[in-house]
PDB file of C-alpha atoms in Angstrom:
ATOM      1  CA  VAL E   1       0.000   0.000   0.000  1.00  0.00           C
ATOM      2  CA  PRO E   2       1.574   3.309  -1.029  1.00  0.00           C
ATOM      3  CA  PRO E   3       2.208   5.834   1.767  1.00  0.00           C
ATOM      4  CA  ARG E   4      -0.213   8.685   2.266  1.00  0.00           C
ATOM      5  CA  THR E   5       0.897  12.294   2.741  1.00  0.00           C
ATOM      6  CA  PRO E   6      -1.408  14.234   5.055  1.00  0.00           C
ATOM      7  CA  VAL E   7      -1.692  17.879   4.016  1.00  0.00           C
ATOM      8  CA  ASP E   8      -4.290  19.049   6.482  1.00  0.00           C
ATOM      9  CA  PRO E   9      -6.069  17.309   9.368  1.00  0.00           C
ATOM     10  CA  VAL E  10      -9.305  17.472   7.362  1.00  0.00           C
ATOM     11  CA  VAL E  11      -7.738  16.691   3.984  1.00  0.00           C
ATOM     12  CA  THR E  12      -6.854  13.137   3.087  1.00  0.00           C
ATOM     13  CA  VAL E  13      -4.457  12.591   0.213  1.00  0.00           C
ATOM     14  CA  VAL E  14      -5.144   9.229  -1.378  1.00  0.00           C
ATOM     15  CA  HIS E  15      -2.527   6.998  -2.988  1.00  0.00           C
ATOM     16  CA  ASP E  16      -3.199   8.296  -6.513  1.00  0.00           C
ATOM     17  CA  GLY E  17      -2.318  11.857  -5.397  1.00  0.00           C
ATOM     18  CA  SER E  18      -5.869  13.217  -5.357  1.00  0.00           C
ATOM     19  CA  GLU E  19      -7.382  14.862  -2.298  1.00  0.00           C
ATOM     20  CA  LEU E  20     -10.612  14.240  -0.478  1.00  0.00           C
ATOM     21  CA  GLY E  21     -12.019  17.337   1.147  1.00  0.00           C
ATOM     22  CA  GLY E  22      -9.374  19.788  -0.022  1.00  0.00           C
ATOM     23  CA  GLU E  23     -11.505  22.174  -2.095  1.00  0.00           C
ATOM     24  CA  GLY E  24     -14.481  22.126   0.306  1.00  0.00           C
ATOM     25  CA  VAL E  25     -12.215  22.846   3.254  1.00  0.00           C
ATOM     26  CA  GLU E  26     -10.510  25.815   1.567  1.00  0.00           C
ATOM     27  CA  ARG E  27     -13.836  27.282   0.397  1.00  0.00           C
ATOM     28  CA  GLU E  28     -15.341  26.973   3.896  1.00  0.00           C
ATOM     29  CA  ARG E  29     -12.300  28.731   5.419  1.00  0.00           C
ATOM     30  CA  ARG E  30     -12.474  31.635   2.940  1.00  0.00           C
ATOM     31  CA  ILE E  31     -16.217  32.099   3.455  1.00  0.00           C
ATOM     32  CA  ARG E  32     -15.866  31.843   7.252  1.00  0.00           C
ATOM     33  CA  GLU E  33     -13.207  34.586   7.177  1.00  0.00           C
ATOM     34  CA  GLN E  34     -15.516  36.788   5.094  1.00  0.00           C
ATOM     35  CA  TYR E  35     -18.350  36.188   7.551  1.00  0.00           C
ATOM     36  CA  LEU E  36     -16.119  36.967  10.545  1.00  0.00           C
ATOM     37  CA  ASN E  37     -14.924  40.156   8.827  1.00  0.00           C
ATOM     38  CA  LEU E  38     -18.546  41.278   8.386  1.00  0.00           C
ATOM     39  CA  VAL E  39     -19.265  40.535  12.060  1.00  0.00           C
ATOM     40  CA  THR E  40     -16.083  42.350  13.163  1.00  0.00           C
ATOM     41  CA  GLU E  41     -17.007  45.390  11.049  1.00  0.00           C
ATOM     42  CA  GLY E  42     -20.394  45.500  12.799  1.00  0.00           C
ATOM     43  CA  LYS E  43     -22.436  44.704   9.664  1.00  0.00           C
ATOM     44  CA  SER E  44     -24.740  42.257  11.404  1.00  0.00           C
ATOM     45  CA  GLY E  45     -27.530  42.412   8.775  1.00  0.00           C
ATOM     46  CA  ASP E  46     -25.067  41.688   5.969  1.00  0.00           C
ATOM     47  CA  ALA E  47     -23.439  39.023   8.146  1.00  0.00           C
ATOM     48  CA  ASP E  48     -26.812  37.281   8.706  1.00  0.00           C
ATOM     49  CA  ALA E  49     -27.652  37.334   4.994  1.00  0.00           C
ATOM     50  CA  PHE E  50     -24.124  36.153   4.122  1.00  0.00           C
ATOM     51  CA  LEU E  51     -24.400  33.393   6.725  1.00  0.00           C
ATOM     52  CA  THR E  52     -27.614  32.071   5.216  1.00  0.00           C
ATOM     53  CA  ALA E  53     -26.717  32.543   1.561  1.00  0.00           C
ATOM     54  CA  SER E  54     -23.026  31.632   1.508  1.00  0.00           C
ATOM     55  CA  TYR E  55     -21.690  30.141   4.714  1.00  0.00           C
ATOM     56  CA  PHE E  56     -24.319  27.430   5.338  1.00  0.00           C
ATOM     57  CA  PRO E  57     -24.000  25.944   1.815  1.00  0.00           C
ATOM     58  CA  ALA E  58     -20.198  26.083   2.103  1.00  0.00           C
ATOM     59  CA  TYR E  59     -20.371  24.421   5.512  1.00  0.00           C
ATOM     60  CA  ARG E  60     -22.642  21.667   4.121  1.00  0.00           C
ATOM     61  CA  ALA E  61     -20.066  21.049   1.363  1.00  0.00           C
ATOM     62  CA  TYR E  62     -17.357  21.025   4.039  1.00  0.00           C
ATOM     63  CA  ALA E  63     -19.342  18.535   6.150  1.00  0.00           C
ATOM     64  CA  LEU E  64     -19.914  16.378   3.065  1.00  0.00           C
ATOM     65  CA  SER E  65     -16.160  16.416   2.415  1.00  0.00           C
ATOM     66  CA  ALA E  66     -15.552  15.331   5.994  1.00  0.00           C
ATOM     67  CA  GLU E  67     -18.112  12.535   5.574  1.00  0.00           C
ATOM     68  CA  ASN E  68     -16.395  11.437   2.346  1.00  0.00           C
ATOM     69  CA  ILE E  69     -13.060  11.368   4.168  1.00  0.00           C
ATOM     70  CA  LEU E  70     -14.606   9.327   6.958  1.00  0.00           C
ATOM     71  CA  GLN E  71     -16.083   6.830   4.498  1.00  0.00           C
ATOM     72  CA  TYR E  72     -12.813   6.646   2.561  1.00  0.00           C
ATOM     73  CA  ASN E  73     -10.820   6.045   5.756  1.00  0.00           C
ATOM     74  CA  ALA E  74     -13.277   3.392   6.898  1.00  0.00           C
ATOM     75  CA  LYS E  75     -13.005   1.630   3.530  1.00  0.00           C
ATOM     76  CA  GLU E  76      -9.200   1.874   3.582  1.00  0.00           C
ATOM     77  CA  GLY E  77      -9.150   0.659   7.181  1.00  0.00           C
ATOM     78  CA  ASP E  78     -11.228  -2.379   6.235  1.00  0.00           C
ATOM     79  CA  PHE E  79      -8.947  -3.058   3.276  1.00  0.00           C
ATOM     80  CA  LEU E  80      -5.784  -2.724   5.356  1.00  0.00           C
ATOM     81  CA  SER E  81      -7.158  -4.880   8.182  1.00  0.00           C
ATOM     82  CA  ALA E  82      -8.012  -7.590   5.634  1.00  0.00           C
ATOM     83  CA  ALA E  83      -4.489  -7.312   4.200  1.00  0.00           C
ATOM     84  CA  ILE E  84      -2.968  -7.569   7.680  1.00  0.00           C
ATOM     85  CA  ALA E  85      -5.160 -10.571   8.512  1.00  0.00           C
ATOM     86  CA  ALA E  86      -4.105 -12.274   5.273  1.00  0.00           C
ATOM     87  CA  SER E  87      -0.458 -11.519   6.023  1.00  0.00           C
ATOM     88  CA  ALA E  88      -0.810 -12.900   9.557  1.00  0.00           C
ATOM     89  CA  LEU E  89      -2.480 -16.032   8.194  1.00  0.00           C
ATOM     90  CA  GLY E  90       0.373 -16.484   5.715  1.00  0.00           C
ATOM     91  CA  ALA E  91       2.916 -16.039   8.511  1.00  0.00           C
ATOM     92  CA  ASN E  92       1.083 -18.592  10.664  1.00  0.00           C
ATOM     93  CA  ARG E  93       1.055 -21.070   7.792  1.00  0.00           C
ATOM     94  CA  MET E  94       4.771 -20.491   7.220  1.00  0.00           C
ATOM     95  CA  ILE E  95       5.527 -21.064  10.911  1.00  0.00           C
ATOM     96  CA  VAL E  96       3.458 -24.265  11.003  1.00  0.00           C
ATOM     97  CA  SER E  97       5.103 -25.506   7.796  1.00  0.00           C
ATOM     98  CA  ALA E  98       8.595 -24.733   9.083  1.00  0.00           C
ATOM     99  CA  SER E  99       7.788 -26.437  12.401  1.00  0.00           C
ATOM    100  CA  ALA E 100       6.455 -29.534  10.629  1.00  0.00           C
ATOM    101  CA  LEU E 101       9.512 -29.635   8.379  1.00  0.00           C
ATOM    102  CA  GLY E 102      11.814 -29.266  11.395  1.00  0.00           C
ATOM    103  CA  LEU E 103       9.968 -32.038  13.207  1.00  0.00           C
ATOM    104  CA  ALA E 104      10.184 -34.349  10.168  1.00  0.00           C
ATOM    105  CA  LEU E 105      13.895 -33.634   9.714  1.00  0.00           C
ATOM    106  CA  GLY E 106      14.451 -34.243  13.429  1.00  0.00           C
ATOM    107  CA  MET E 107      12.645 -37.572  13.236  1.00  0.00           C
ATOM    108  CA  ILE E 108      14.665 -38.639  10.183  1.00  0.00           C
ATOM    109  CA  ALA E 109      17.937 -37.608  11.855  1.00  0.00           C
ATOM    110  CA  SER E 110      16.906 -39.466  15.037  1.00  0.00           C
ATOM    111  CA  PHE E 111      16.151 -42.595  13.022  1.00  0.00           C
ATOM    112  CA  PHE E 112      19.608 -42.581  11.442  1.00  0.00           C
ATOM    113  CA  VAL E 113      21.349 -41.818  14.751  1.00  0.00           C
ATOM    114  CA  VAL E 114      19.504 -44.668  16.511  1.00  0.00           C
ATOM    115  CA  ARG E 115      20.183 -47.047  13.625  1.00  0.00           C
ATOM    116  CA  SER E 116      23.880 -46.162  13.605  1.00  0.00           C
ATOM    117  CA  THR E 117      24.099 -46.509  17.389  1.00  0.00           C
ATOM    118  CA  ASN E 118      22.359 -49.897  17.234  1.00  0.00           C
ATOM    119  CA  ARG E 119      24.837 -51.107  14.613  1.00  0.00           C
ATOM    120  CA  ILE E 120      27.788 -50.007  16.730  1.00  0.00           C
ATOM    121  CA  LEU E 121      26.294 -51.547  19.889  1.00  0.00           C
ATOM    122  CA  GLY E 122      25.560 -54.779  17.967  1.00  0.00           C
ATOM    123  CA  GLU E 123      29.183 -54.967  16.831  1.00  0.00           C
ATOM    124  CA  VAL E 124      30.400 -54.348  20.393  1.00  0.00           C
ATOM    125  CA  ALA E 125      28.062 -57.092  21.662  1.00  0.00           C
ATOM    126  CA  ARG E 126      29.367 -59.541  19.019  1.00  0.00           C
ATOM    127  CA  GLN E 127      32.942 -58.745  20.015  1.00  0.00           C
ATOM    128  CA  LEU E 128      32.071 -59.245  23.682  1.00  0.00           C
ATOM    129  CA  VAL E 129      30.452 -62.610  22.896  1.00  0.00           C
ATOM    130  CA  GLY E 130      33.552 -63.602  20.910  1.00  0.00           C
ATOM    131  CA  GLY E 131      35.790 -62.574  23.807  1.00  0.00           C
ATOM    132  CA  ALA E 132      33.604 -64.452  26.269  1.00  0.00           C
ATOM    133  CA  MET E 133      33.778 -67.589  24.121  1.00  0.00           C
ATOM    134  CA  GLN E 134      37.564 -67.319  23.942  1.00  0.00           C
ATOM    135  CA  THR E 135      37.713 -66.828  27.710  1.00  0.00           C
ATOM    136  CA  SER E 136      35.436 -69.833  28.202  1.00  0.00           C
ATOM    137  CA  SER E 137      37.591 -71.954  25.867  1.00  0.00           C
ATOM    138  CA  ALA E 138      40.734 -70.871  27.683  1.00  0.00           C
ATOM    139  CA  ALA E 139      39.098 -71.696  31.010  1.00  0.00           C
ATOM    140  CA  HIS E 140      38.207 -75.189  29.753  1.00  0.00           C
ATOM    141  CA  GLN E 141      41.773 -75.691  28.576  1.00  0.00           C
ATOM    142  CA  VAL E 142      43.124 -74.553  31.966  1.00  0.00           C
ATOM    143  CA  ALA E 143      40.665 -76.866  33.723  1.00  0.00           C
ATOM    144  CA  SER E 144      41.645 -79.748  31.471  1.00  0.00           C
ATOM    145  CA  ALA E 145      45.338 -79.081  32.077  1.00  0.00           C
ATOM    146  CA  SER E 146      44.705 -78.854  35.815  1.00  0.00           C
ATOM    147  CA  GLN E 147      42.848 -82.160  35.689  1.00  0.00           C
ATOM    148  CA  SER E 148      45.737 -83.769  33.800  1.00  0.00           C
ATOM    149  CA  LEU E 149      48.253 -82.313  36.236  1.00  0.00           C
ATOM    150  CA  ALA E 150      46.245 -83.524  39.194  1.00  0.00           C
ATOM    151  CA  GLU E 151      46.005 -87.019  37.747  1.00  0.00           C
ATOM    152  CA  GLY E 152      49.752 -87.026  37.051  1.00  0.00           C
ATOM    153  CA  ALA E 153      50.454 -85.876  40.587  1.00  0.00           C
ATOM    154  CA  SER E 154      48.175 -88.584  41.992  1.00  0.00           C
ATOM    155  CA  GLU E 155      49.953 -91.233  39.923  1.00  0.00           C
ATOM    156  CA  GLN E 156      53.340 -90.029  41.092  1.00  0.00           C
ATOM    157  CA  ALA E 157      52.189 -90.002  44.713  1.00  0.00           C
ATOM    158  CA  ALA E 158      50.863 -93.536  44.352  1.00  0.00           C
ATOM    159  CA  SER E 159      54.089 -94.755  42.746  1.00  0.00           C
ATOM    160  CA  LEU E 160      56.116 -93.222  45.552  1.00  0.00           C
ATOM    161  CA  GLU E 161      54.175 -95.029  48.165  1.00  0.00           C
TER     162      GLU E 161
END
């Protein structure tokens, strides 16, 4: 939306450069000054006739300009609020989409991390089982050698007797 340049509190400059209320405002000011000059000069009869013939119609045009400005601002306000609401909705959708994407990427990364960790832990477990089997085999060999040694010692003790 193009920026607006306020010229006067009662004049609204719209985005195409035109003014709402400008001419009616200026005319009302000029006529009001003429009326006040007549009153100041003490010409009350002329001032009353001028008030009825010139000032009231100018003031009605001025009031109509103010009403047009009010309607224009209300319409622009509705338009801008709709634009802001649409922008907020788009931002909300973007945030939800980014959150969903982040969640999906996190889940995929977690899957690969868990899978990799399970592979490593599986390999460690296999190595531990292999080590345990070797330890068990070595223990059997030591037990067998101890048994043989004990039998040999028993035979020697019996032959000495």
